[in-house]
Amino acid sequence: MTRRPFFLTLPPTLIAALSLTTALPAAAQDGAQAPYVLGGITLTANREAIELSRSGSSVSVLSRDALNGLEGQPLSRSLTRLPGVTLSQQGPLGTLGALQLRGAPAQYLPVLIDGIEVSDPAATKPYYDMGGQIGQGIGRMELLRGAQSALYGSRAVAGVLSLQSLRPTEDGLRHHFGIEAGSYDTLTASYGATLRRNGTDLAFQVSHVRTDGFSALDENDGNSEDDGYEATRLSFYSAQELQNGAVIGFNGFWEDSTGDFDDFLGDVAGTPGDDYSERESYGLRGFARFATGAIDHDIALTRYRIDRTSVSDGFESPFTGTRTKLSWQGAADIGQGVRAVFGADTEKEVSEGNGEARLNGVFVETTTALGDRIDITTSLRRDDHSRFGGFTSGRVAAVYRAPGDLLFRAAIGNGFRAPSLYELFGDYGDPTLRREASRTHEIGVEKQWGDSHLRATAFWLRADSLIGFDFAATACGQPFGCYAQVDGTARRRGVEIDGRYAFGAGHALTASYTFIDNQVDVDWARVPERVLNLGAETTLATGTTARIDLQHVAGRTAGLDDFTIVDLLVSHPVRDNADAYLRLENVFDEDYQWVRGYGTSGRAFYAGLRASF
């Protein structure tokens, strides 16, 4: 069979949108705060702060202002409005939720919270469960797309998601308060305090969420029992600048939650509330930043632990995992417009009852400025795993800043995922498993004018040596199969488009579109072919802001129907630094599913108040 060129397989509307990237008028004026902002700095693309215009990677940055009025909403809902992001959620808040970036499974997207990786070391597939994470307490989000193993090691195949808690932004003591109530007897509340004084930064926040929820398995299939969720979270941050300019600090978080779910039998009469999970986790990080001569140093020691127990029909399944990591990073200007970042790290993962493994890595990255318009970044990393041996990752990214605020980006790289401890040593594991390997490349163009922008990126991803469940495998000694290296190659290719058009005084339109051509020879992530997000916002003379967001998901797999949902948000200042808001989700009460058989929220109302003083 003769394949058509990739771009000829795209819908005509998408080709037209691509052609507009450089054709939109440059007459947009400054407008209101965008719900999704590009931000001026990226902290993850080069492992140190750099202007977004100098990064060859595709990055989305969401500020704290972008989450105003969305504090009680699942954080995944905000993330799925970004290009390239889809969701797999098995019911209401607190049930299993997995983020998929560029069509890759969730275990290919490491998640960092305040510099601590929170991918679950005890899970079959080690990823961060986003199902219970809400916007409350998040001060900044940064989504880095593309192969990043050359900087971040194992699992960073599709990208990296970094979440940052509350931080001081101005001198003095500030208090932050928020409360929200609404449908499904949902209540969220939070209090935070920040202090910046004489070289000291301190922050503390506590938040709580409780909801009765709705049935995890779809109510249309006869399930009637509500599946609720309750969680409490604490976070803290401290940093002190010393007289010699060095900075030392300590930060961390603690979370405790209980959430109901439905097993595959659904809601059986006489067994109410017998499927639930309890989870307690914490993360700690100590760090120091200092300079010796021309070299800037950054040393960090992190510890993450998760204890979770799944209870179903009276049967308990406990899982405990820990990750301890020590890292050092140096950076220096080495002349001729070249900046070098280099470092080493060692990481130990332990899963109680399922063994342990250590991963050591060293890396180096150079960014070369060719005049005022071109930056080329090359990255190389060598990892050594205590079980499968070594792997070398590389990446090259470039950006060209053409006249007229026009940027062209390109990147190519490879990555890997080490087998999880469960895949190696669990009841169905195989200790001889090798790593999964991948290759990715992308090209993009971005046009900016004032507060407006339009960006398009085409990407390709190929992964092989995949680890899956093989019913014919015998290495684990089980009669029904084992985890094994399976035949076949997984491929993804697609286009991401996002833009913002600001006009008048306080008005803006936003949009994002993702097209993914699903070429999968094996059982991999199931993602929709097309996701379209549209938004409009306005600010009135009274200070009232109104926003409407539409999301259309189409080209679903597994026979799932397409769907369209609409959300509304209205916010009004009640006094200085205090706003009341009303949020209406799923305005038209759309009946849809993210995962076959699992329910989603109908029309829901939420009202809240937030203040800072």
Short mmCIF file of C-alpha atoms in Angstrom, two decimals, residues 164-540:
data_model
loop_
_atom_site.label_atom_id
_atom_site.label_comp_id
_atom_site.label_asym_id
_atom_site.label_seq_id
_atom_site.Cartn_x
_atom_site.Cartn_y
_atom_site.Cartn_z
CA GLN A 164 4.94 24.35 41.55
CA SER A 165 3.14 25.15 44.80
CA LEU A 166 2.56 28.56 46.35
CA ARG A 167 5.62 30.85 46.35
CA PRO A 168 6.31 34.40 47.56
CA THR A 169 6.08 36.96 44.75
CA GLU A 170 6.48 40.22 46.69
CA ASP A 171 8.06 41.55 49.87
CA GLY A 172 6.28 41.23 53.20
CA LEU A 173 3.71 38.83 54.61
CA ARG A 174 0.75 37.81 52.44
CA HIS A 175 -2.27 35.64 53.27
CA HIS A 176 -4.16 33.63 50.64
CA PHE A 177 -7.63 32.24 51.24
CA GLY A 178 -10.07 30.33 49.06
CA ILE A 179 -13.35 28.47 49.49
CA GLU A 180 -15.64 26.82 46.94
CA ALA A 181 -18.87 24.80 47.14
CA GLY A 182 -21.10 23.24 44.55
CA SER A 183 -22.65 20.20 42.92
CA TYR A 184 -22.26 16.67 44.30
CA ASP A 185 -21.97 18.24 47.79
CA THR A 186 -18.47 19.36 46.92
CA LEU A 187 -16.51 21.65 49.22
CA THR A 188 -12.92 22.85 48.86
CA ALA A 189 -11.07 25.24 51.14
CA SER A 190 -7.50 26.44 51.43
CA TYR A 191 -5.31 28.83 53.39
CA GLY A 192 -1.79 29.88 52.54
CA ALA A 193 0.79 32.35 53.75
CA THR A 194 3.93 33.69 52.08
CA LEU A 195 6.77 35.81 53.44
CA ARG A 196 9.66 37.49 51.67
CA ARG A 197 12.03 39.48 53.86
CA ASN A 198 15.81 40.08 54.04
CA GLY A 199 16.74 37.27 51.69
CA THR A 200 14.27 34.81 53.22
CA ASP A 201 11.43 33.18 51.27
CA LEU A 202 8.79 31.21 53.16
CA ALA A 203 5.51 29.67 52.01
CA PHE A 204 2.94 27.39 53.57
CA GLN A 205 -0.42 26.14 52.33
CA VAL A 206 -3.08 23.69 53.51
CA SER A 207 -6.06 22.63 51.40
CA HIS A 208 -8.96 20.23 51.80
CA VAL A 209 -11.48 18.84 49.33
CA ARG A 210 -14.53 16.68 49.96
CA THR A 211 -17.17 15.51 47.49
CA ASP A 212 -19.89 12.87 47.35
CA GLY A 213 -19.16 12.44 43.64
CA PHE A 214 -21.17 10.25 41.29
CA SER A 215 -20.96 6.62 40.21
CA ALA A 216 -17.58 5.74 38.72
CA LEU A 217 -19.12 3.17 36.38
CA ASP A 218 -21.68 4.96 34.22
CA GLU A 219 -25.10 5.49 35.80
CA ASN A 220 -26.69 4.78 32.41
CA ASP A 221 -25.60 1.16 32.85
CA GLY A 222 -27.57 0.76 36.08
CA ASN A 223 -24.94 1.93 38.58
CA SER A 224 -26.41 4.18 41.26
CA GLU A 225 -23.94 4.37 44.15
CA ASP A 226 -22.04 7.68 44.49
CA ASP A 227 -18.26 7.35 44.65
CA GLY A 228 -16.91 10.10 46.88
CA TYR A 229 -13.48 11.50 47.59
CA GLU A 230 -11.77 13.36 50.43
CA ALA A 231 -8.22 14.68 50.57
CA THR A 232 -6.04 16.96 52.68
CA ARG A 233 -2.79 18.40 51.40
CA LEU A 234 0.00 20.41 53.05
CA SER A 235 2.92 22.07 51.28
CA PHE A 236 5.78 24.25 52.45
CA TYR A 237 8.78 26.05 50.99
CA SER A 238 11.75 27.80 52.59
CA ALA A 239 14.85 29.38 51.11
CA GLN A 240 17.54 31.55 52.65
CA GLU A 241 20.11 33.62 50.78
CA LEU A 242 23.42 33.75 52.65
CA GLN A 243 25.86 36.65 52.75
CA ASN A 244 28.09 35.03 50.12
CA GLY A 245 25.16 34.79 47.68
CA ALA A 246 24.53 31.07 48.20
CA VAL A 247 20.95 29.89 48.70
CA ILE A 248 19.92 26.95 50.85
CA GLY A 249 16.40 25.67 51.18
CA PHE A 250 13.95 22.95 52.08
CA ASN A 251 10.51 22.19 50.66
CA GLY A 252 7.98 19.40 50.70
CA PHE A 253 4.39 18.24 50.75
CA TRP A 254 2.14 15.71 52.47
CA GLU A 255 -1.17 14.37 51.21
CA ASP A 256 -3.74 11.99 52.63
CA SER A 257 -6.79 10.87 50.66
CA THR A 258 -9.60 8.34 50.51
CA GLY A 259 -11.53 7.74 47.31
CA ASP A 260 -14.27 5.34 46.22
CA PHE A 261 -14.16 3.45 42.92
CA ASP A 262 -16.11 0.70 41.15
CA ASP A 263 -14.72 -2.71 40.29
CA PHE A 264 -15.69 -4.36 37.02
CA LEU A 265 -18.88 -5.80 38.56
CA GLY A 266 -20.27 -2.32 39.19
CA ASP A 267 -22.77 -1.47 41.93
CA VAL A 268 -24.04 -4.82 43.18
CA ALA A 269 -26.96 -4.75 45.61
CA GLY A 270 -25.91 -5.36 49.21
CA THR A 271 -22.29 -4.26 48.77
CA PRO A 272 -22.36 -0.44 49.09
CA GLY A 273 -19.05 1.37 49.48
CA ASP A 274 -16.85 -1.73 49.51
CA ASP A 275 -14.52 -0.53 46.74
CA TYR A 276 -12.21 2.25 47.88
CA SER A 277 -8.57 3.25 48.01
CA GLU A 278 -6.58 4.99 50.72
CA ARG A 279 -3.41 6.85 49.90
CA GLU A 280 -0.82 8.74 51.91
CA SER A 281 2.22 10.29 50.28
CA TYR A 282 4.93 12.78 51.06
CA GLY A 283 7.81 14.42 49.27
CA LEU A 284 10.83 16.21 50.74
CA ARG A 285 13.58 18.16 49.02
CA GLY A 286 16.68 19.86 50.38
CA PHE A 287 18.69 22.03 48.02
CA ALA A 288 21.63 24.41 47.80
CA ARG A 289 22.65 26.81 45.05
CA PHE A 290 26.08 28.45 45.02
CA ALA A 291 28.91 29.50 42.73
CA THR A 292 32.59 28.60 42.69
CA GLY A 293 34.46 30.75 40.24
CA ALA A 294 32.66 30.69 36.90
CA ILE A 295 30.53 27.62 37.70
CA ASP A 296 27.03 27.78 39.17
CA HIS A 297 26.15 24.72 41.26
CA ASP A 298 22.78 23.24 42.20
CA ILE A 299 22.64 20.28 44.59
CA ALA A 300 19.41 18.56 45.65
CA LEU A 301 18.39 15.54 47.70
CA THR A 302 14.78 14.37 47.30
CA ARG A 303 12.68 11.68 48.91
CA TYR A 304 9.24 10.52 47.79
CA ARG A 305 7.10 7.85 49.44
CA ILE A 306 3.60 6.62 48.67
CA ASP A 307 1.52 4.16 50.70
CA ARG A 308 -1.72 3.15 49.06
CA THR A 309 -4.18 0.40 49.78
CA SER A 310 -6.91 -0.72 47.42
CA VAL A 311 -9.89 -2.42 49.04
CA SER A 312 -12.34 -4.33 46.85
CA ASP A 313 -15.00 -6.76 48.09
CA GLY A 314 -13.19 -6.93 51.45
CA PHE A 315 -9.83 -7.85 49.89
CA GLU A 316 -6.95 -5.47 50.61
CA SER A 317 -4.07 -4.87 48.21
CA PRO A 318 -1.32 -2.73 49.80
CA PHE A 319 1.38 -1.00 47.74
CA THR A 320 4.32 0.98 49.11
CA GLY A 321 6.99 2.63 47.01
CA THR A 322 9.86 5.04 47.65
CA ARG A 323 12.22 7.02 45.47
CA THR A 324 15.39 8.65 46.80
CA LYS A 325 17.48 10.82 44.50
CA LEU A 326 20.69 12.82 44.85
CA SER A 327 21.60 15.20 42.03
CA TRP A 328 24.26 17.76 41.21
CA GLN A 329 24.16 20.23 38.36
CA GLY A 330 26.72 22.74 37.20
CA ALA A 331 26.46 25.51 34.62
CA ALA A 332 28.99 27.87 33.10
CA ASP A 333 29.62 30.15 30.14
CA ILE A 334 32.53 28.63 28.23
CA GLY A 335 33.04 31.39 25.66
CA GLN A 336 32.14 32.02 22.03
CA GLY A 337 28.46 32.35 22.96
CA VAL A 338 28.30 28.83 24.45
CA ARG A 339 26.55 27.98 27.72
CA ALA A 340 27.14 24.52 29.21
CA VAL A 341 24.96 22.68 31.74
CA PHE A 342 26.27 19.40 33.12
CA GLY A 343 25.60 17.10 36.03
CA ALA A 344 25.13 13.69 37.58
CA ASP A 345 22.44 11.97 39.62
CA THR A 346 21.75 8.69 41.35
CA GLU A 347 18.27 7.38 42.06
CA LYS A 348 17.04 4.37 44.03
CA GLU A 349 13.51 3.02 43.74
CA VAL A 350 12.05 0.49 46.16
CA SER A 351 8.70 -1.29 45.97
CA GLU A 352 7.94 -3.31 49.09
CA GLY A 353 7.65 -6.95 48.09
CA ASN A 354 8.76 -6.23 44.52
CA GLY A 355 12.48 -5.49 44.85
CA GLU A 356 14.54 -2.42 44.13
CA ALA A 357 16.65 -0.89 41.40
CA ARG A 358 19.19 1.90 41.06
CA LEU A 359 19.66 4.25 38.12
CA ASN A 360 22.81 6.39 37.78
CA GLY A 361 23.18 9.07 35.13
CA VAL A 362 25.52 11.77 33.85
CA PHE A 363 24.64 14.43 31.29
CA VAL A 364 25.96 17.45 29.48
CA GLU A 365 24.14 20.09 27.45
CA THR A 366 25.47 23.02 25.47
CA THR A 367 23.53 25.96 24.08
CA THR A 368 25.29 27.88 21.34
CA ALA A 369 24.16 31.32 20.20
CA LEU A 370 24.88 31.92 16.52
CA GLY A 371 24.49 35.66 16.39
CA ASP A 372 21.32 37.25 17.73
CA ARG A 373 18.84 35.02 15.93
CA ILE A 374 19.83 31.34 16.27
CA ASP A 375 20.29 29.11 19.31
CA ILE A 376 21.28 25.44 19.00
CA THR A 377 21.08 23.14 22.02
CA THR A 378 22.68 19.68 22.11
CA SER A 379 22.17 17.26 24.99
CA LEU A 380 23.79 13.92 25.76
CA ARG A 381 23.13 11.62 28.72
CA ARG A 382 24.37 8.21 29.79
CA ASP A 383 22.30 6.15 32.25
CA ASP A 384 23.23 2.87 33.92
CA HIS A 385 20.44 0.72 35.35
CA SER A 386 21.27 -1.92 37.94
CA ARG A 387 19.17 -4.49 36.07
CA PHE A 388 19.29 -3.97 32.31
CA GLY A 389 22.57 -2.03 31.90
CA GLY A 390 23.29 1.22 30.08
CA PHE A 391 21.48 3.51 27.67
CA THR A 392 22.61 6.68 25.89
CA SER A 393 20.12 9.44 25.12
CA GLY A 394 20.71 12.42 22.86
CA ARG A 395 18.80 15.45 21.68
CA VAL A 396 19.39 18.40 19.35
CA ALA A 397 17.04 21.40 19.35
CA ALA A 398 17.28 24.69 17.48
CA VAL A 399 15.32 27.94 17.28
CA TYR A 400 15.53 30.69 14.68
CA ARG A 401 14.10 34.12 15.49
CA ALA A 402 13.17 35.64 12.15
CA PRO A 403 12.29 39.32 11.72
CA GLY A 404 8.73 40.24 12.58
CA ASP A 405 8.50 38.19 15.81
CA LEU A 406 8.45 34.93 13.86
CA LEU A 407 10.06 31.84 15.44
CA PHE A 408 10.99 28.53 13.82
CA ARG A 409 11.80 25.50 16.00
CA ALA A 410 13.08 21.99 15.34
CA ALA A 411 14.17 19.11 17.59
CA ILE A 412 15.18 15.48 17.30
CA GLY A 413 16.03 13.01 20.05
CA ASN A 414 15.66 9.57 21.55
CA GLY A 415 14.55 8.31 24.93
CA PHE A 416 13.90 5.25 27.06
CA ARG A 417 11.75 3.85 29.85
CA ALA A 418 13.25 1.46 32.37
CA PRO A 419 10.96 -1.47 33.28
CA SER A 420 9.01 -0.85 36.47
CA LEU A 421 9.77 -2.82 39.61
CA TYR A 422 6.44 -4.61 39.26
CA GLU A 423 7.26 -5.55 35.65
CA LEU A 424 10.60 -6.91 36.86
CA PHE A 425 9.79 -8.56 40.19
CA GLY A 426 6.01 -8.69 40.61
CA ASP A 427 3.96 -11.88 40.49
CA TYR A 428 3.84 -11.57 36.70
CA GLY A 429 7.27 -9.95 36.28
CA ASP A 430 10.38 -10.95 34.35
CA PRO A 431 13.76 -9.78 35.76
CA THR A 432 15.38 -10.09 32.32
CA LEU A 433 13.24 -7.33 30.74
CA ARG A 434 15.08 -4.66 28.76
CA ARG A 435 14.26 -0.96 28.52
CA GLU A 436 11.74 0.45 26.07
CA ALA A 437 13.30 2.78 23.47
CA SER A 438 11.92 5.67 21.45
CA ARG A 439 12.77 8.27 18.82
CA THR A 440 11.01 11.59 18.31
CA HIS A 441 11.33 14.67 16.14
CA GLU A 442 9.31 17.83 15.66
CA ILE A 443 9.22 21.08 13.71
CA GLY A 444 7.27 24.20 14.59
CA VAL A 445 6.56 27.82 13.76
CA GLU A 446 5.26 30.60 15.99
CA LYS A 447 4.08 34.13 15.25
CA GLN A 448 3.80 36.74 18.01
CA TRP A 449 2.34 40.22 18.07
CA GLY A 450 1.63 42.04 21.33
CA ASP A 451 -0.34 39.79 23.67
CA SER A 452 -1.33 37.56 20.76
CA HIS A 453 0.33 34.52 19.25
CA LEU A 454 -0.28 31.58 16.94
CA ARG A 455 1.85 28.45 17.08
CA ALA A 456 1.86 25.19 15.11
CA THR A 457 4.04 22.12 15.73
CA ALA A 458 4.23 18.84 13.82
CA PHE A 459 5.62 15.85 15.74
CA TRP A 460 6.59 12.21 15.17
CA LEU A 461 7.11 9.51 17.83
CA ARG A 462 8.21 5.89 17.46
CA ALA A 463 8.65 3.41 20.31
CA ASP A 464 9.77 -0.21 20.25
CA SER A 465 11.02 -2.99 22.55
CA LEU A 466 7.71 -2.37 24.31
CA ILE A 467 6.79 -4.08 27.56
CA GLY A 468 3.31 -5.59 27.64
CA PHE A 469 1.40 -8.54 29.01
CA ASP A 470 1.94 -11.68 26.95
CA PHE A 471 -0.48 -14.52 27.69
CA ALA A 472 1.98 -16.99 26.13
CA ALA A 473 5.00 -15.91 28.21
CA THR A 474 6.24 -18.33 30.89
CA ALA A 475 9.23 -16.59 32.55
CA CYS A 476 7.23 -15.65 35.66
CA GLY A 477 5.90 -19.16 36.18
CA GLN A 478 2.25 -18.11 36.09
CA PRO A 479 -0.22 -20.19 34.06
CA PHE A 480 -1.87 -17.25 32.33
CA GLY A 481 1.12 -15.26 31.08
CA CYS A 482 3.71 -12.70 32.16
CA TYR A 483 5.03 -9.27 31.35
CA ALA A 484 7.38 -9.53 28.39
CA GLN A 485 8.95 -7.67 25.51
CA VAL A 486 6.19 -7.80 22.88
CA ASP A 487 6.43 -7.69 19.10
CA GLY A 488 5.44 -4.56 17.22
CA THR A 489 6.16 -0.86 17.08
CA ALA A 490 4.06 2.04 18.32
CA ARG A 491 4.00 5.20 16.19
CA ARG A 492 2.37 8.56 16.71
CA ARG A 493 2.44 11.57 14.43
CA GLY A 494 0.36 14.69 14.52
CA VAL A 495 0.00 18.44 14.69
CA GLU A 496 -0.57 20.80 17.61
CA ILE A 497 -1.93 24.31 17.07
CA ASP A 498 -2.65 26.90 19.72
CA GLY A 499 -3.24 30.62 19.62
CA ARG A 500 -4.53 33.70 21.37
CA TYR A 501 -5.96 36.84 19.77
CA ALA A 502 -6.32 39.87 22.07
CA PHE A 503 -8.35 42.84 20.93
CA GLY A 504 -9.99 45.96 22.32
CA ALA A 505 -9.74 46.64 26.03
CA GLY A 506 -9.96 43.36 27.87
CA HIS A 507 -11.17 40.94 25.19
CA ALA A 508 -9.47 37.83 23.84
CA LEU A 509 -10.10 34.66 21.87
CA THR A 510 -8.13 31.47 22.47
CA ALA A 511 -7.91 28.17 20.61
CA SER A 512 -5.97 24.92 20.54
CA TYR A 513 -6.21 21.94 18.20
CA THR A 514 -4.54 18.55 18.31
CA PHE A 515 -4.53 16.01 15.50
CA ILE A 516 -3.01 12.58 16.19
CA ASP A 517 -2.62 9.93 13.51
CA ASN A 518 -2.83 6.69 15.50
CA GLN A 519 -0.38 4.20 14.00
CA VAL A 520 -0.15 1.46 16.62
CA ASP A 521 0.78 -2.15 15.91
CA VAL A 522 0.44 -3.17 19.58
CA ASP A 523 -1.85 -2.41 22.52
CA TRP A 524 -0.81 1.13 23.51
CA ALA A 525 -2.53 4.29 24.73
CA ARG A 526 -5.96 4.87 23.24
CA VAL A 527 -6.37 8.54 22.35
CA PRO A 528 -8.80 10.52 20.21
CA GLU A 529 -7.72 11.61 16.77
CA ARG A 530 -8.88 15.23 17.13
CA VAL A 531 -9.30 17.58 20.08
CA LEU A 532 -10.46 21.18 19.57
CA ASN A 533 -10.60 23.80 22.34
CA LEU A 534 -12.11 27.25 21.82
CA GLY A 535 -12.36 30.05 24.36
CA ALA A 536 -13.52 33.65 24.66
CA GLU A 537 -13.13 36.10 27.53
CA THR A 538 -14.09 39.65 28.26
CA THR A 539 -13.64 42.20 31.05
CA LEU A 540 -16.38 44.73 31.77
#
